[in-house]
XYZ file of C-alpha atoms in Angstrom:
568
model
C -15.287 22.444 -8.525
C -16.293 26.172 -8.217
C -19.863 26.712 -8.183
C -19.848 28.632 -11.197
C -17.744 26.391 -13.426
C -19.593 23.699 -16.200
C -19.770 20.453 -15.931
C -17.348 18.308 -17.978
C -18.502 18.089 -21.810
C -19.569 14.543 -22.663
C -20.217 12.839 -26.297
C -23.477 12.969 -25.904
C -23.427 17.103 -25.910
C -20.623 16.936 -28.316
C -23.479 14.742 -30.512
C -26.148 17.120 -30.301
C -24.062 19.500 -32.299
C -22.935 16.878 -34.664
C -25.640 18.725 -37.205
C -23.888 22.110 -37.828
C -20.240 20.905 -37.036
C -20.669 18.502 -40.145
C -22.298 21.195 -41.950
C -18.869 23.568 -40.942
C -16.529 21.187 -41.840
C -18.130 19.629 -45.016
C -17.935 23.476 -46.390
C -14.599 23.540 -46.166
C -13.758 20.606 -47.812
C -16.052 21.588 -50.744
C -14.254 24.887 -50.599
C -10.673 23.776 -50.826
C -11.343 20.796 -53.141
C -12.791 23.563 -55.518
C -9.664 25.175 -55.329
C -7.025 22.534 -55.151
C -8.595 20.039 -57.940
C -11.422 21.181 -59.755
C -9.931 25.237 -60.998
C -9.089 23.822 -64.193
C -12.374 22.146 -64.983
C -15.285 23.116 -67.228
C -18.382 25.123 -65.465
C -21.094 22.298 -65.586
C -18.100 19.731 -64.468
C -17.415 21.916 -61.460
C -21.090 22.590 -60.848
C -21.857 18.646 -60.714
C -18.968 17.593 -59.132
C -19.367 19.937 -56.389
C -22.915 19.748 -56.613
C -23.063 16.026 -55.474
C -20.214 16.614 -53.202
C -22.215 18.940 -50.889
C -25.141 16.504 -51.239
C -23.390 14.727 -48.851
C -23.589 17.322 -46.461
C -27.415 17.387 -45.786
C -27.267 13.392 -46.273
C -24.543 13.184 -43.688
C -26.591 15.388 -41.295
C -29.913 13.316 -41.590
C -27.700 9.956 -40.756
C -26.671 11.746 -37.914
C -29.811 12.192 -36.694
C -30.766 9.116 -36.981
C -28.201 7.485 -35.129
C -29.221 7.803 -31.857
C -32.674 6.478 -33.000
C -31.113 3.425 -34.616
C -28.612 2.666 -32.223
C -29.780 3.464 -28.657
C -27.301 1.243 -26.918
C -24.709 3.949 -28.405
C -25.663 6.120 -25.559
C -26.335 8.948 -28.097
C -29.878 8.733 -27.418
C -29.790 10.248 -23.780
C -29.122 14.014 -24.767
C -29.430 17.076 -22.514
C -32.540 19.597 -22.777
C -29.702 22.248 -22.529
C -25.666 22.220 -22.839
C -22.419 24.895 -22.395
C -24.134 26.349 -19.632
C -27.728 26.256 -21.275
C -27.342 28.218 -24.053
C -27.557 25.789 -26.536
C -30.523 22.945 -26.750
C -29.253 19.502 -27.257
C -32.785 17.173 -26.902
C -34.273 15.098 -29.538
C -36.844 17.263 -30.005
C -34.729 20.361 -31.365
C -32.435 17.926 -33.492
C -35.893 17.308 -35.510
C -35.794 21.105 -36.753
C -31.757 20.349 -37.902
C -33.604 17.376 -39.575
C -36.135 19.828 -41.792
C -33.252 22.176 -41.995
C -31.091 19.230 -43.619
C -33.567 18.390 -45.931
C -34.601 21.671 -47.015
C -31.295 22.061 -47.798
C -30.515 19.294 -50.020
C -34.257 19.846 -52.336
C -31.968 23.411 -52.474
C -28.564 22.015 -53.498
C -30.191 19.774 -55.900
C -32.139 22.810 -57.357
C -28.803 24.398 -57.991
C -27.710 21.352 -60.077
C -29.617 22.307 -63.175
C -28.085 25.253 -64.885
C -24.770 27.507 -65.200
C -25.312 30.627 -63.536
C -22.096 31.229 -61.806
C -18.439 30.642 -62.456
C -17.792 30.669 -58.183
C -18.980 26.916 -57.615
C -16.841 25.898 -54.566
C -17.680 29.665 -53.043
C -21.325 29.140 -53.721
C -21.796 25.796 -52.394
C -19.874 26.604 -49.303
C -22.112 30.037 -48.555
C -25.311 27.472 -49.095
C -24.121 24.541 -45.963
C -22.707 27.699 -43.721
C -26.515 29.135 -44.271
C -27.684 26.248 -43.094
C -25.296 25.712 -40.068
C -26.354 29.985 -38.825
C -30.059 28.575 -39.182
C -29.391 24.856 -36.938
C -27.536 26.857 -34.361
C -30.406 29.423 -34.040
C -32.631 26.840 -33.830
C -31.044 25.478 -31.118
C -29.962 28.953 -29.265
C -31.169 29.764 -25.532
C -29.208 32.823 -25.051
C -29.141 36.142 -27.094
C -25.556 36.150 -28.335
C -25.887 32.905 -29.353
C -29.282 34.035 -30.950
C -27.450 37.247 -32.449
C -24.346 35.235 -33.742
C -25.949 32.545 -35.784
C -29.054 34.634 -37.291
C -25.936 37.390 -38.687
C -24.055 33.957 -39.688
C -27.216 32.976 -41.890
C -28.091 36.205 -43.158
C -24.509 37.532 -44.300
C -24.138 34.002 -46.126
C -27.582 34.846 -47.977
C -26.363 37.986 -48.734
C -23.394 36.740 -50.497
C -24.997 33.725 -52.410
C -28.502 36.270 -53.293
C -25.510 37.813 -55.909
C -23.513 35.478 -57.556
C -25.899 35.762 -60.194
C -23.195 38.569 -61.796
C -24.612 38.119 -65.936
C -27.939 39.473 -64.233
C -27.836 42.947 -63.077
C -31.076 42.144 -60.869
C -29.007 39.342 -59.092
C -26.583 42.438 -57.631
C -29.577 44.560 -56.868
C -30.656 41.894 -54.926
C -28.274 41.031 -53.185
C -27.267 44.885 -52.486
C -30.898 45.633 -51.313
C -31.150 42.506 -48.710
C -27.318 44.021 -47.239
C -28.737 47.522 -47.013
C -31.943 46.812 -45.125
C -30.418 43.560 -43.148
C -27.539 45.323 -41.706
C -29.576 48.182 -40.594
C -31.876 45.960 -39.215
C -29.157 43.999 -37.125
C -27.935 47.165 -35.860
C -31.343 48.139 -34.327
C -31.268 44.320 -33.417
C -28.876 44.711 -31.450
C -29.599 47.551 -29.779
C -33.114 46.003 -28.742
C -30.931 43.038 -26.966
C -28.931 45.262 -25.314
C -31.577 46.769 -23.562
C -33.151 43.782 -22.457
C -29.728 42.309 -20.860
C -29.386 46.368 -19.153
C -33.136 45.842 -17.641
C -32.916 42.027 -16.725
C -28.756 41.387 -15.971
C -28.700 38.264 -17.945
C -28.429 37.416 -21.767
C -30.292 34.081 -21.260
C -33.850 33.482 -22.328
C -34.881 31.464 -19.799
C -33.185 33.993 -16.967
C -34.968 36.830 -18.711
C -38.580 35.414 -17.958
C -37.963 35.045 -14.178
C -36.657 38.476 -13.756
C -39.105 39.729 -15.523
C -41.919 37.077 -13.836
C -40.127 38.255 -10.403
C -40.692 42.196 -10.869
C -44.514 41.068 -10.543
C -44.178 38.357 -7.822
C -44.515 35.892 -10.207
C -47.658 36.668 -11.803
C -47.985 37.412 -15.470
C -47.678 41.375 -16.422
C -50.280 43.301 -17.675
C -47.606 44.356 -20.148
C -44.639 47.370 -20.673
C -47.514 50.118 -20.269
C -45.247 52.868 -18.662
C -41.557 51.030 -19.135
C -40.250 53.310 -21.498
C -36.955 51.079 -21.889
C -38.892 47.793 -22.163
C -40.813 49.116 -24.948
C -38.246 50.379 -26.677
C -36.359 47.037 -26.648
C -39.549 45.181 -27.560
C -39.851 47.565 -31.134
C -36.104 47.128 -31.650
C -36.730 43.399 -31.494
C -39.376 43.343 -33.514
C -37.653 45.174 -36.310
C -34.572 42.520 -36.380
C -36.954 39.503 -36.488
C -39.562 41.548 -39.001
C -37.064 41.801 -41.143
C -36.294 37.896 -41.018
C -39.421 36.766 -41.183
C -40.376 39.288 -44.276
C -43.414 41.119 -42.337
C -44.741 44.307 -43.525
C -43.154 47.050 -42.693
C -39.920 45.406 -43.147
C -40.306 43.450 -46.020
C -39.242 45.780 -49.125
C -36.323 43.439 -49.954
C -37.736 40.503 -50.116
C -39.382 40.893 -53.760
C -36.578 42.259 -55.700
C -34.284 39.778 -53.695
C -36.508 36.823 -54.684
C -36.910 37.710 -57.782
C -33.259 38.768 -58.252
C -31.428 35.931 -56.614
C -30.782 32.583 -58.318
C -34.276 30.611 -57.866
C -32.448 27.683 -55.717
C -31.095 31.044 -52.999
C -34.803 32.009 -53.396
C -35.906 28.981 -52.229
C -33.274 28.843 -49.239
C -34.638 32.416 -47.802
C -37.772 31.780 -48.325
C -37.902 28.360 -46.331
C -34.747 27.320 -44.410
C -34.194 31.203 -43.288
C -37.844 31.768 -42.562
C -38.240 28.375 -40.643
C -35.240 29.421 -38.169
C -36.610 33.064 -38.060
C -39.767 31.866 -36.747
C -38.255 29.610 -34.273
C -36.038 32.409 -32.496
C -39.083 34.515 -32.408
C -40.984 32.414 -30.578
C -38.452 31.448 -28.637
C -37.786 35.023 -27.473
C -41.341 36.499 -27.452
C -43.425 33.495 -26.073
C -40.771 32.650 -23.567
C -38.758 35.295 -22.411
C -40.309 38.088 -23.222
C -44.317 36.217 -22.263
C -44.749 38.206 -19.101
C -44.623 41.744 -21.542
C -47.372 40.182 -23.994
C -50.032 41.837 -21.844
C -52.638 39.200 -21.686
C -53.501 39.154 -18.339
C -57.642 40.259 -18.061
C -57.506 42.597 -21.109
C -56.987 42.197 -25.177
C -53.454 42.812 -25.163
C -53.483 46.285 -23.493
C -50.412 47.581 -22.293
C -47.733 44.639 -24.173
C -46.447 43.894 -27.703
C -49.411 41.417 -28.413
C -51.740 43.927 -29.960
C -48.161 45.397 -32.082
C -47.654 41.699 -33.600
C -51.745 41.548 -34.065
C -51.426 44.643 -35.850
C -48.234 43.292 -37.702
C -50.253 40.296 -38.427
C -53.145 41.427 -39.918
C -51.042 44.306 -42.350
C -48.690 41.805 -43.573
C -51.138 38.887 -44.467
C -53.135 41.647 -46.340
C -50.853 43.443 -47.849
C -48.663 40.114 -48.993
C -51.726 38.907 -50.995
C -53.030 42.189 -52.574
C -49.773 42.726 -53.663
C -49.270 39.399 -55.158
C -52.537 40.097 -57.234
C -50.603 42.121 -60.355
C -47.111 39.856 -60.498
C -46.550 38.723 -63.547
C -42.817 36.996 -62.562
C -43.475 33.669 -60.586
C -40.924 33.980 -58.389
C -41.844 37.699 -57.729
C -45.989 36.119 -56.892
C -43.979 33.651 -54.338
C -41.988 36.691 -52.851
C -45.436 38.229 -51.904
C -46.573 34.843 -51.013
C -44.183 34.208 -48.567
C -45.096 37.463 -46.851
C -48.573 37.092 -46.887
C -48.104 33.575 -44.663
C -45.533 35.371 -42.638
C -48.825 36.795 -41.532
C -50.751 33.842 -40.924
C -48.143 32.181 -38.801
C -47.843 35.984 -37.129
C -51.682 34.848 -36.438
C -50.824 31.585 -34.497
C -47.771 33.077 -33.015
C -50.377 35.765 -31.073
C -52.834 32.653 -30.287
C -49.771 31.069 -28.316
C -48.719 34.674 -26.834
C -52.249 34.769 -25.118
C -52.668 31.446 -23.443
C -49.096 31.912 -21.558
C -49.487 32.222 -17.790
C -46.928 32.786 -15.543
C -45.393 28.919 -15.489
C -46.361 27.734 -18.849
C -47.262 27.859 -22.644
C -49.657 26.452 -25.115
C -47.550 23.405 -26.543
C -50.581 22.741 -28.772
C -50.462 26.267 -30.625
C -46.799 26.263 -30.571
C -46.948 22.985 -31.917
C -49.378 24.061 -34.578
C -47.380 27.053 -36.010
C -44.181 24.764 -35.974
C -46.185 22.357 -38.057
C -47.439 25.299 -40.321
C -44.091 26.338 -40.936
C -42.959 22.098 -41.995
C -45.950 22.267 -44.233
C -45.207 25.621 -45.875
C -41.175 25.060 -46.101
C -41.376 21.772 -47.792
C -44.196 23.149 -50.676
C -42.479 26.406 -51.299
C -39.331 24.819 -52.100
C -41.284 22.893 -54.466
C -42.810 26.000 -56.153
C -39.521 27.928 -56.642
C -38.261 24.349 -57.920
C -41.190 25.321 -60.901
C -39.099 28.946 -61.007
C -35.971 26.834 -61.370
C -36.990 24.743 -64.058
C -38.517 27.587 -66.083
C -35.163 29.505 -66.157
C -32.903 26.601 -66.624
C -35.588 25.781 -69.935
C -36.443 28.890 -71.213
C -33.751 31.718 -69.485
C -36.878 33.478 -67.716
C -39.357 33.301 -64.733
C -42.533 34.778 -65.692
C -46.270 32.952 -65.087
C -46.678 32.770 -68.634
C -43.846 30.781 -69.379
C -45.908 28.033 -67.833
C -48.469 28.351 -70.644
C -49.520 24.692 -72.063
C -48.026 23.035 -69.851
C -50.995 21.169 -68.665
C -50.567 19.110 -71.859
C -47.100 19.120 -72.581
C -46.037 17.583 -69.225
C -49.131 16.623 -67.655
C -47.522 15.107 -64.325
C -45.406 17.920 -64.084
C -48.344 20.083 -64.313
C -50.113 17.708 -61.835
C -47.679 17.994 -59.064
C -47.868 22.279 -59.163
C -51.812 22.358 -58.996
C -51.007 19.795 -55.701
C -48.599 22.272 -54.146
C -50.764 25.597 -55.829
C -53.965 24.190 -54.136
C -51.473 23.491 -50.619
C -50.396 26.715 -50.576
C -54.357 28.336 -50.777
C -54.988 25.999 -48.421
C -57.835 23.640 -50.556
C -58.537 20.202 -48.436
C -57.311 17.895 -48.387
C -54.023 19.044 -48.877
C -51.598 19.179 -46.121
C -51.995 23.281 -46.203
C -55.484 22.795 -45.380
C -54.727 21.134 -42.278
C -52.003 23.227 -41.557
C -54.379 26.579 -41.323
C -57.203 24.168 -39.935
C -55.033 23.451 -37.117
C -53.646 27.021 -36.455
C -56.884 28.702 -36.387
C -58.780 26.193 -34.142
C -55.806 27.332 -31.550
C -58.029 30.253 -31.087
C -60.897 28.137 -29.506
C -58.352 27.512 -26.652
C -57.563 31.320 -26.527
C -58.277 33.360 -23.411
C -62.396 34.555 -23.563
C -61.246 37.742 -22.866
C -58.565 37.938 -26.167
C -60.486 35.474 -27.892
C -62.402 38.745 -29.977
C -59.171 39.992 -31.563
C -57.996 36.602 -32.491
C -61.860 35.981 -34.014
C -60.837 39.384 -36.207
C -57.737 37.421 -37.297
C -58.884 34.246 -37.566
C -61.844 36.013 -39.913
C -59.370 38.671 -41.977
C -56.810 35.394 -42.722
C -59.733 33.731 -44.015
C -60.513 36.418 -46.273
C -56.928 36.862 -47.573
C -57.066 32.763 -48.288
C -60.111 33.541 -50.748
C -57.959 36.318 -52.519
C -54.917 34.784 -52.424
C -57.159 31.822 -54.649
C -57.257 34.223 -57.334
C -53.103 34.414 -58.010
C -52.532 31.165 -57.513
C -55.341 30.499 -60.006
C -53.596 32.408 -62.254
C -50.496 29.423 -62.303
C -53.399 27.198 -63.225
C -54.650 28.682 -65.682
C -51.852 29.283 -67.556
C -51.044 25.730 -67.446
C -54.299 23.996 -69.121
C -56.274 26.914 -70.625
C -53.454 28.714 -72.923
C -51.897 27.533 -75.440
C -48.034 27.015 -75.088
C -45.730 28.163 -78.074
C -43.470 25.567 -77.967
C -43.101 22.081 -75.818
C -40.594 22.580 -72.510
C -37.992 20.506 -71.891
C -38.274 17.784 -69.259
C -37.618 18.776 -65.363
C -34.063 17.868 -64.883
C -33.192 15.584 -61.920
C -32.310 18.235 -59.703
C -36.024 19.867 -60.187
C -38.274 17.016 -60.329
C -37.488 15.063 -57.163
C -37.658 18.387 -55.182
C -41.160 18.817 -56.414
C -41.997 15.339 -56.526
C -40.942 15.239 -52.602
C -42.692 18.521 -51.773
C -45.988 16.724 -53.791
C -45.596 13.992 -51.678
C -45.996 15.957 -48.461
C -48.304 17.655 -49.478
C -50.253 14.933 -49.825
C -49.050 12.265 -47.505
C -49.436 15.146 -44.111
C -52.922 15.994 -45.644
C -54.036 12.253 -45.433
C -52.098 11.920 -42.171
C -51.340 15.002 -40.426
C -52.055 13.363 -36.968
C -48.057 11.860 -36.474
C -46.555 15.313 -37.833
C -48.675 17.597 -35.784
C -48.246 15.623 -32.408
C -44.744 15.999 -32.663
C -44.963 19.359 -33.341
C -46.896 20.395 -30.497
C -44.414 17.958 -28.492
C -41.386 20.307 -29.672
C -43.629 23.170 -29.044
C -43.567 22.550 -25.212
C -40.043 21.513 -25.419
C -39.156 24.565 -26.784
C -40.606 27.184 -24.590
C -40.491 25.310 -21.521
C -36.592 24.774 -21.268
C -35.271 25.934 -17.834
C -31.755 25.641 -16.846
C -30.576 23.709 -14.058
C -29.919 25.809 -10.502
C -25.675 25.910 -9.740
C -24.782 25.473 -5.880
C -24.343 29.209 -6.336
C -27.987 30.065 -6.697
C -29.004 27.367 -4.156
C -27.207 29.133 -1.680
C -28.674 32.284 -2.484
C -32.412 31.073 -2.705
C -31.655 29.632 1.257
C -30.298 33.001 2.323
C -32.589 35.257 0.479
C -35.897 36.915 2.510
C -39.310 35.866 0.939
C -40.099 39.496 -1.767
C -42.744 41.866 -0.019
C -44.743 43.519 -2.596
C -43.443 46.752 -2.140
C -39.902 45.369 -3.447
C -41.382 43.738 -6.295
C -40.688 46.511 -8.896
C -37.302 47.082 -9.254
C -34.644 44.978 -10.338
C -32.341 44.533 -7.911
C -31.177 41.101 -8.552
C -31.645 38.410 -11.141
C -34.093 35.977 -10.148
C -34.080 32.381 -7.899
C -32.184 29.765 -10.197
C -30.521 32.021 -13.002
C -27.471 30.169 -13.668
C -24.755 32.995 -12.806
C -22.975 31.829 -15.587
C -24.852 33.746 -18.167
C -24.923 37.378 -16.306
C -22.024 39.210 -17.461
C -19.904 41.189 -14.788
């Protein structure tokens, strides 16, 4: 077998992408059984029927999952850190995000249960499971195309499903504005990743850290101070995956799409999208591009780690200044979401400066990944509250909540759970989640520990003012006076905000389980390294130690880059 050529596919590889091929394939049945047997049905038939028929499609996915764990003998269990020539992860540790993703995405589909607004069922459901199969595969990509492919798959379904609110004129302003800014965005995307394969030769993430790792004889860079190029492609990047994430400057269309969208697509970008955005970031900044961060000796001089500090600290304080005069709930939760966009940006700069030249920080890693479990699961919960208020009452605004309190006291119960989760009050599982990430900066580098200590001290300050809008929930719900008793929370809405209270809860209690699997995905996610070919074995016998006068330029990829993934 040529030296270049992949070894034979097994089931085991074939299972690790069981997740999104069920996802693929359950769309299409939903699609065509829309159109074959359900076009002459009423609205709310088609919207149930279809509704509980894509249900299965998250419910498959988590049995999936837990297959191998139930049934070891099947062989299912012994999975392969990396597969198709390592650009796809296949352990147990990455199928745990396709779990979250899964389950996101069924509080979401049950969200969407509740009320008529849109004719296009079959469509809709369909653009909701292929969202969620873009966001599994880029969790689970190790190479840039694969990266690029699956985060445009995600986003260009989002776009779609942000408008098929068509009786609302907001719902095709939002989904207009996300197109606008997210295909400009891609472009410069794009652009950013092809410089990075012109500088390094290879589109793989793990190849790209030991080029860059061998310019310097394998010490860690004191950044891109002077690389021209390598700067450039580090902005680009950081504009494609700003934009994702919703981080100031890029985050103009996230609250007129939040607001605009239907409250269960809300949900969906704000959790599912941002969970799989933050992934591929720190997949591509803490690993591949680690030896640019500029953390060797100084505070970030030189790399992008001062340019995501900066990010950092603007977006967490602009997200909950902002959110200070919203009136509309889901419009508060749009500035929300940017405002922790920050405060993982925080943790994600925490990691960036403990990398040395063979390793990570699995324990801050692990800490953001369980920040971002924490923070999915409860803001699916609160646009759940957006849901019910526009299935009951047609709008979205705070004061729609008004009496509450006494009208549906455990209703009213489980928001001040996930209000007081999302400011962070102990012991709520949002406590923990920011206790965790900003004791990461305790382990930080003495010499960078100063600008994480600003950080650390400005998100602190943003958590007191962002008590004062999420106060405002509160006190609409037990000290006014509602006009009229609401409805009760349909199905759909109260076991999505019942399960969101529960975590909420249940991680504060015991965050210890959670957290140490985090921090074991962490360092299984940034420390995946493919497997040398006889090709590069040969070369790394033939090839003369590097003198430090040939360190600089690129002449070659690096010992044990799989030739597979440099394009000729």
């Amino acid at each position: 077998m040529p030296a270049f050529a992949a070894e034979p596919v097994n089931l085991g590889q074939l299972w690790s992408l069981a997740a999104p091929l069920w996802l693929t394939l359950w769309g299409l049945v939903v699609l065509l059984l829309d159109v074959a047997l359900m076009r002459g049905a009423s609205g709310p038939s088609r919207r149930n029927r279809l509704g509980l028929l894509a249900l299965l499609g998250p419910i498959g996915v988590l049995a999936l999952l837990l297959a191998p764990l139930l049934v070891p003998s099947a062989g299912f269990s012994d999975l392969d850190p990396t597969l198709f020539y390592g650009t796809i992860a296949g352990d147990l540790l990455t199928q745990s995000f396709h779990a979250l993703i899964a389950l996101l995405l069924a509080m979401v589909l049950g969200l969407s249960l509740t009320w008529d607004f849109t004719e296009h069922w079959g469509p809709y459901y369909a653009l909701m499971l292929w969202a969620g199969v873009g966001m599994m595969v880029l969790v689970s990509a190790e190479e840039l195309l694969i990266l690029l492919i699956s985060l445009e798959m995600m986003t260009i379904c989002l776009y779609l499903a942000s408008a098929f609110e068509k009786a609302r004129l907001r719902s095709s302003e939002a989904g207009m504005k996300y197109f606008v800014y997210g295909s400009v965005c891609s472009a410069l995307f794009l652009f950013g990743l092809s410089l990075i394969y012109g500088l390094t030769g290879t589109t793989h993430l793990d190849g790209i850290r030991k080029v860059l790792l061998d310019r310097v004889g394998g010490e860690v860079s004191l950044g891109i101070a002077g690389d021209v190029l390598g700067g450039t492609a580090v902005l680009l990047v950081l504009v494609g995956f700003g934009f994702k994430i919703a981080a100031v400057p890029f985050h103009h269309w996230a609250p007129d799409t939040y607001e605009g969208a239907p409250a269960p697509v809300s949900a969906w970008i704000a959790s599912g999208s941002k969970v799989a955005g933050f992934v591929a970031l720190m997949k591509v900044f803490l690993h591949a591009l680690g030896p640019w961060a500029g953390t060797a000796g100084t505070d970030g001089a030189g790399g992008w780690v001062l340019i995501l500090a900066l990010i950092a600290a603007i977006t967490m304080t602009f997200g909950n200044l902002a959110a200070l005069g919203q009136r509309n709930l889901k419009r508060l939760l749009a500035y929300s979401s940017i405002a922790h966009a920050g405060y993982i940006l925080v943790g994600v700069v925490a990691a960036a400066v403990t990398i040395r030249a063979d390793s990570t920080s699995g324990e801050t890693a692990g800490s953001v990944l369980f920040y971002l479990v924490i923070y999915s699961l409860t803001t699916v919960g609160a646009f759940a509250v957006a849901a019910w208020l526009v299935s009951d009452t047609g709008r979205d605004d705070i004061d729609d909540l008004n009496g509450l309190g006494v009208h549906a006291p455990g209703l009213a119960a489980c928001i001040v759970v996930l209000m007081l989760s999302l400011i962070g009050v102990p012991p709520t599982a949002g406590f923990f989640a920011k206790l965790y990430l900003f004791l990461e900066v305790l382990n930080a580098d003495p010499t960078a520990r100063p600008l994480l200590l600003t950080l650390v001290a400005l998100a602190l300050v943003n958590s007191v003012i962002s008590a004062f809008y999420y106060a405002r929930v509160l006190r609409a719900m037990f000290l006014r006076r509602g006009d009229r008793a609401p409805r009760p929370a349909p199905r759909g809405i109260a076991w999505p905000i019942g399960l969101a209270t529960l975590a909420a809860v249940g991680f504060g209690l015991a965050p210890t389980p959670l957290l140490d699997s985090m921090r074991m995905a962490g360092s299984s996610m940034l420390a995946i390294t493919l497997p040398p070919t006889d090709l590069d074995r040969d070369r790394d016998r033939n090839r003369p130690a590097p003198s430090a006068a040939a360190a600089t330029p690129i002449a070659a990829p690096a010992p044990g880059i799989a030739t597979a993934h440099r394009l000729p």
